[in-house]
Coordinates of C-alpha atoms in Angstrom, one line a residue:
M609 CA 0.0 0.0 0.0
P610 CA 1.5 3.4 -0.9
E611 CA 2.9 5.4 1.9
F612 CA 0.7 8.5 1.3
I613 CA -2.4 6.4 1.7
T614 CA -1.2 4.9 5.0
A615 CA -0.4 8.4 6.2
I616 CA -4.1 9.5 5.8
D617 CA -5.9 9.6 9.1
L618 CA -9.3 8.3 8.0
E619 CA -10.7 8.5 11.6
A620 CA -9.8 12.2 11.8
I621 CA -11.3 12.9 8.4
M622 CA -14.5 11.1 9.3
T623 CA -14.7 12.9 12.6
K624 CA -14.1 16.2 10.9
A625 CA -16.7 15.5 8.2
L626 CA -19.3 14.4 10.9
T627 CA -18.6 17.6 12.9
V628 CA -18.9 19.8 9.8
G629 CA -22.1 18.0 8.8
M630 CA -23.7 18.4 12.2
Q631 CA -22.7 22.1 12.3
L632 CA -24.3 22.6 8.8
I633 CA -27.5 20.9 9.9
G634 CA -27.6 23.0 13.1
I635 CA -27.0 26.3 11.2
L636 CA -29.7 25.4 8.7
I637 CA -32.2 24.5 11.4
V638 CA -31.5 27.8 13.2
F639 CA -31.8 29.6 9.9
F640 CA -35.2 28.3 9.1
I641 CA -36.4 28.9 12.6
A642 CA -35.1 32.4 12.6
R643 CA -36.7 33.1 9.2
A644 CA -40.1 31.8 10.4
I645 CA -40.0 33.8 13.6
G646 CA -38.7 36.9 11.9
R647 CA -41.4 36.8 9.2
R648 CA -44.1 36.3 11.9
L649 CA -42.7 39.2 14.0
I650 CA -42.5 41.5 11.0
S651 CA -46.1 40.7 9.9
S652 CA -47.5 41.1 13.4
G653 CA -45.5 44.3 14.0
F654 CA -46.9 45.9 10.8
A655 CA -50.4 44.7 11.6
K656 CA -50.2 46.3 15.1
M657 CA -48.7 49.5 13.6
S658 CA -51.5 49.7 11.0
T659 CA -54.1 49.5 13.8
Q660 CA -52.4 51.9 16.2
R661 CA -51.4 54.5 13.6
N662 CA -54.4 54.1 11.3
I663 CA -52.2 53.3 8.3
S664 CA -54.0 52.1 5.2
E665 CA -53.8 48.4 4.4
A666 CA -52.1 49.0 1.0
R667 CA -49.4 51.1 2.6
T668 CA -48.9 48.5 5.4
Q669 CA -48.5 45.7 2.8
T670 CA -46.0 47.7 0.8
L671 CA -43.8 48.4 3.8
E672 CA -44.2 44.8 5.1
K673 CA -43.0 43.3 1.8
L674 CA -40.0 45.6 1.7
A675 CA -39.1 44.8 5.3
L676 CA -39.4 41.0 4.6
N677 CA -37.1 41.4 1.6
V678 CA -34.5 43.3 3.6
F679 CA -34.7 40.8 6.4
S680 CA -34.2 37.9 4.0
Y681 CA -31.1 39.5 2.4
I682 CA -29.6 40.1 5.9
L683 CA -30.4 36.5 7.0
I684 CA -28.9 34.9 3.9
F685 CA -25.7 37.0 4.3
I686 CA -25.4 35.8 7.9
L687 CA -26.0 32.2 6.8
I688 CA -23.3 32.4 4.2
T689 CA -20.9 33.9 6.7
L690 CA -21.5 31.1 9.2
I691 CA -21.1 28.4 6.6
V692 CA -17.9 29.9 5.4
G693 CA -16.7 30.0 9.0
I694 CA -17.3 26.3 9.5
F695 CA -14.8 25.6 6.8
E696 CA -12.3 27.7 8.7
Y697 CA -12.2 30.4 6.1
D698 CA -11.2 33.9 7.3
V699 CA -14.7 35.6 7.8
T700 CA -13.1 39.0 8.0
A701 CA -11.8 38.6 4.5
L702 CA -15.4 37.8 3.4
I703 CA -16.7 40.9 5.0
A704 CA -13.9 43.0 3.5
G705 CA -14.7 41.4 0.2
A706 CA -18.3 42.5 0.6
G707 CA -17.1 46.0 1.2
I708 CA -15.0 45.8 -2.0
V709 CA -18.0 44.5 -3.9
G710 CA -20.0 47.4 -2.5
L711 CA -17.4 49.8 -3.9
A712 CA -17.4 48.1 -7.2
I713 CA -21.2 48.4 -7.4
G714 CA -20.9 52.1 -6.5
F715 CA -18.4 52.7 -9.3
G716 CA -19.5 50.3 -12.0
A717 CA -23.1 49.1 -11.6
Q718 CA -24.8 52.4 -12.1
G719 CA -28.0 50.8 -13.2
L720 CA -28.4 49.0 -9.9
V721 CA -27.6 52.1 -7.9
S722 CA -30.2 54.0 -10.0
D723 CA -32.8 51.2 -9.2
I724 CA -32.2 51.6 -5.5
V725 CA -32.3 55.4 -5.5
T726 CA -35.4 55.5 -7.6
G727 CA -37.1 52.8 -5.5
F728 CA -36.2 54.7 -2.3
F729 CA -37.9 57.8 -3.5
I730 CA -40.9 56.0 -4.8
L731 CA -41.4 54.5 -1.3
L732 CA -40.5 57.8 0.5
E733 CA -43.0 59.8 -1.5
R734 CA -45.7 57.1 -1.4
Q735 CA -46.2 57.2 -5.1
I736 CA -47.7 53.7 -5.2
D737 CA -48.8 51.0 -2.8
V738 CA -49.5 47.3 -3.1
G739 CA -53.0 46.7 -4.6
E740 CA -53.2 49.9 -6.6
Y741 CA -54.0 50.1 -10.3
V742 CA -51.1 51.9 -12.0
T743 CA -49.5 52.5 -15.4
I744 CA -45.7 52.1 -15.1
A745 CA -43.2 52.2 -18.0
G746 CA -46.1 51.6 -20.4
M747 CA -47.5 48.6 -18.4
D748 CA -51.0 48.6 -16.9
G749 CA -51.8 46.5 -13.9
V750 CA -52.1 46.1 -10.2
V751 CA -49.0 46.5 -8.0
E752 CA -48.0 43.3 -6.2
E753 CA -44.7 44.3 -4.7
V754 CA -42.6 47.5 -4.4
G755 CA -38.9 46.9 -3.8
L756 CA -35.7 48.9 -3.8
R757 CA -34.6 47.3 -7.0
T758 CA -37.7 46.3 -8.9
T759 CA -41.5 46.8 -8.9
K760 CA -43.8 43.9 -9.6
V761 CA -47.0 44.7 -11.5
R762 CA -49.6 42.0 -12.5
G763 CA -51.4 42.9 -15.8
F764 CA -55.1 42.3 -16.2
D765 CA -54.3 39.2 -18.4
G766 CA -52.4 37.7 -15.5
T767 CA -48.9 38.4 -16.7
V768 CA -46.5 39.5 -14.0
H769 CA -44.2 42.4 -15.1
F770 CA -40.9 42.9 -13.2
I771 CA -40.0 46.5 -13.9
P772 CA -36.5 47.8 -12.9
N773 CA -37.1 51.0 -10.9
R774 CA -34.7 53.0 -13.2
E775 CA -37.1 52.4 -16.1
I776 CA -40.0 54.2 -14.2
G777 CA -39.7 57.5 -16.0
S778 CA -43.4 58.3 -15.6
L779 CA -45.9 56.8 -13.3
S780 CA -49.7 57.1 -13.3
N781 CA -51.6 56.0 -10.2
H782 CA -55.3 55.4 -11.0
S783 CA -56.3 54.4 -7.5
R784 CA -55.8 57.5 -5.4
S785 CA -59.3 59.1 -5.9
N786 CA -62.7 58.3 -7.3
M787 CA -62.6 56.9 -10.8
Q788 CA -64.8 57.8 -13.8
A789 CA -67.2 55.5 -15.5
I790 CA -67.6 56.7 -19.1
V791 CA -70.1 55.2 -21.5
D792 CA -70.7 56.3 -25.1
I793 CA -73.9 55.2 -26.7
S794 CA -74.8 55.8 -30.4
I795 CA -78.3 56.5 -31.7
S796 CA -79.4 57.0 -35.3
Y797 CA -79.9 60.4 -36.9
D798 CA -83.6 59.6 -37.4
D799 CA -84.2 59.3 -33.6
N800 CA -85.2 62.2 -31.3
I801 CA -82.1 63.2 -29.3
D802 CA -84.1 64.7 -26.4
E803 CA -86.2 61.5 -26.0
A804 CA -83.1 59.3 -26.1
V805 CA -81.5 61.5 -23.4
R806 CA -84.6 61.2 -21.2
V807 CA -84.6 57.4 -21.5
M808 CA -80.9 57.2 -20.8
Q809 CA -81.1 59.4 -17.8
A810 CA -83.9 57.3 -16.3
V811 CA -81.7 54.3 -16.6
C812 CA -78.8 56.1 -15.0
D813 CA -80.9 57.1 -12.0
R814 CA -82.1 53.6 -11.5
I815 CA -78.6 52.1 -11.7
A816 CA -77.3 54.8 -9.3
A817 CA -80.0 53.7 -6.7
E818 CA -79.0 50.0 -7.1
E819 CA -75.2 50.2 -7.3
E820 CA -73.3 51.1 -4.1
A821 CA -70.1 51.5 -6.0
I822 CA -71.4 54.7 -7.7
V823 CA -70.2 57.8 -5.9
E824 CA -71.7 60.5 -8.2
G825 CA -74.0 60.4 -11.1
P826 CA -74.1 58.9 -13.6
D827 CA -75.5 61.7 -15.8
V828 CA -76.1 62.1 -19.5
L829 CA -73.8 64.8 -20.6
G830 CA -75.3 65.2 -24.1
V831 CA -74.0 64.8 -27.7
Q832 CA -70.4 63.8 -27.7
N833 CA -69.8 63.3 -31.4
L834 CA -71.6 63.3 -34.7
G835 CA -70.4 60.2 -36.6
D836 CA -70.8 59.1 -40.2
S837 CA -74.0 57.2 -39.4
D838 CA -74.7 57.8 -35.7
V839 CA -75.0 60.4 -33.0
V840 CA -72.8 59.6 -29.9
I841 CA -74.2 60.5 -26.5
R842 CA -71.9 60.3 -23.5
I843 CA -72.8 59.2 -19.9
L844 CA -70.4 60.0 -17.1
G845 CA -70.3 58.9 -13.5
K846 CA -67.9 58.6 -10.6
T847 CA -67.2 55.3 -8.8
V848 CA -65.0 53.9 -6.1
N849 CA -61.6 52.7 -7.1
M850 CA -61.4 49.6 -9.4
E851 CA -65.2 49.5 -9.8
Q852 CA -65.5 51.7 -12.9
W853 CA -65.4 48.8 -15.4
A854 CA -68.2 46.8 -13.6
V855 CA -70.4 50.0 -13.5
E856 CA -69.7 50.6 -17.2
R857 CA -70.7 47.1 -18.2
K858 CA -73.9 47.3 -16.1
L859 CA -74.8 50.7 -17.7
R860 CA -74.2 49.4 -21.2
K861 CA -76.5 46.5 -20.7
A862 CA -79.3 48.5 -19.1
L863 CA -79.1 51.3 -21.7
K864 CA -79.2 48.8 -24.6
E865 CA -82.3 47.2 -23.1
A866 CA -84.0 50.5 -22.4
L867 CA -83.3 51.8 -25.9
D868 CA -84.7 48.7 -27.5
E869 CA -87.9 48.9 -25.4
N870 CA -88.4 52.5 -26.5
G871 CA -87.8 51.8 -30.2
I872 CA -84.6 53.8 -30.3
E873 CA -82.1 52.4 -32.7
I874 CA -78.4 51.8 -32.1
P875 CA -77.3 52.0 -35.7
L876 CA -74.9 49.8 -37.5
P877 CA -72.3 51.5 -39.7
H878 CA -73.7 52.2 -43.2
Q879 CA -71.7 51.9 -46.3
V880 CA -72.8 53.0 -49.8
N881 CA -71.1 51.4 -52.8
L882 CA -71.3 53.1 -56.2
Y883 CA -70.6 51.1 -59.3
K884 CA -69.7 52.7 -62.6
G885 CA -71.8 51.4 -65.3
D886 CA -70.7 50.3 -68.8
Q887 CA -69.9 53.3 -71.0
P888 CA -72.1 53.6 -74.0
S889 CA -70.3 52.8 -77.2
G890 CA -70.0 55.7 -79.6

């Protein structure tokens, strides 16, 4: 048997491997316990703060998700540091390396720094909160998460958009006040406009009495446009946030039924085709 093999202390190696394995298992157990306890404490703390300070639920969810993210990053860094320490690597070198990486980010990764700075001001100025309907970087949807680096928006088709904060050049928040329900209904040129307005307003008054989501109106404003084959009449009302589409659908159905009952036509587009006849032979 070669001398280098006989020189290997298998018992010491096995003992060391067992010790390292037990330490890793212990650290992972502590990590998962600390993560579960930390998440529960953060959630309960924000719930208590929301009740005591009368903070809106959307704002509480926004800050809670951000705190959970920061807590996870810190916990993972501690986990990596402890694991490296098990293998007797100089932890101070790792921490120093983290500082060097931080400097490298500051000098080189300008996009990441821009993400963090923009995200910080979005949160500081309370431009958006979780659950609000927004338009960000050309994307429409409901905010699911606001972070220091990215903002998560779920589109109405279910697609989740991860938008780097530096790309948020303009932001439209559609959920900070009452929304408008706008419905345009066309009638034919042959119908009496005043009669159509009367019928439509009666429908609007009935829907307003039935629908709690309506804050103001809806009212028939009058003729909005004169089309090629129709007269467009506009109805406008105000609703609570995120309920404008449901109110618009209900109004369209009720208006269509009422116009049919009163013999008022919603015209189809008309097209007249002229055909040039055969030229007489001379």
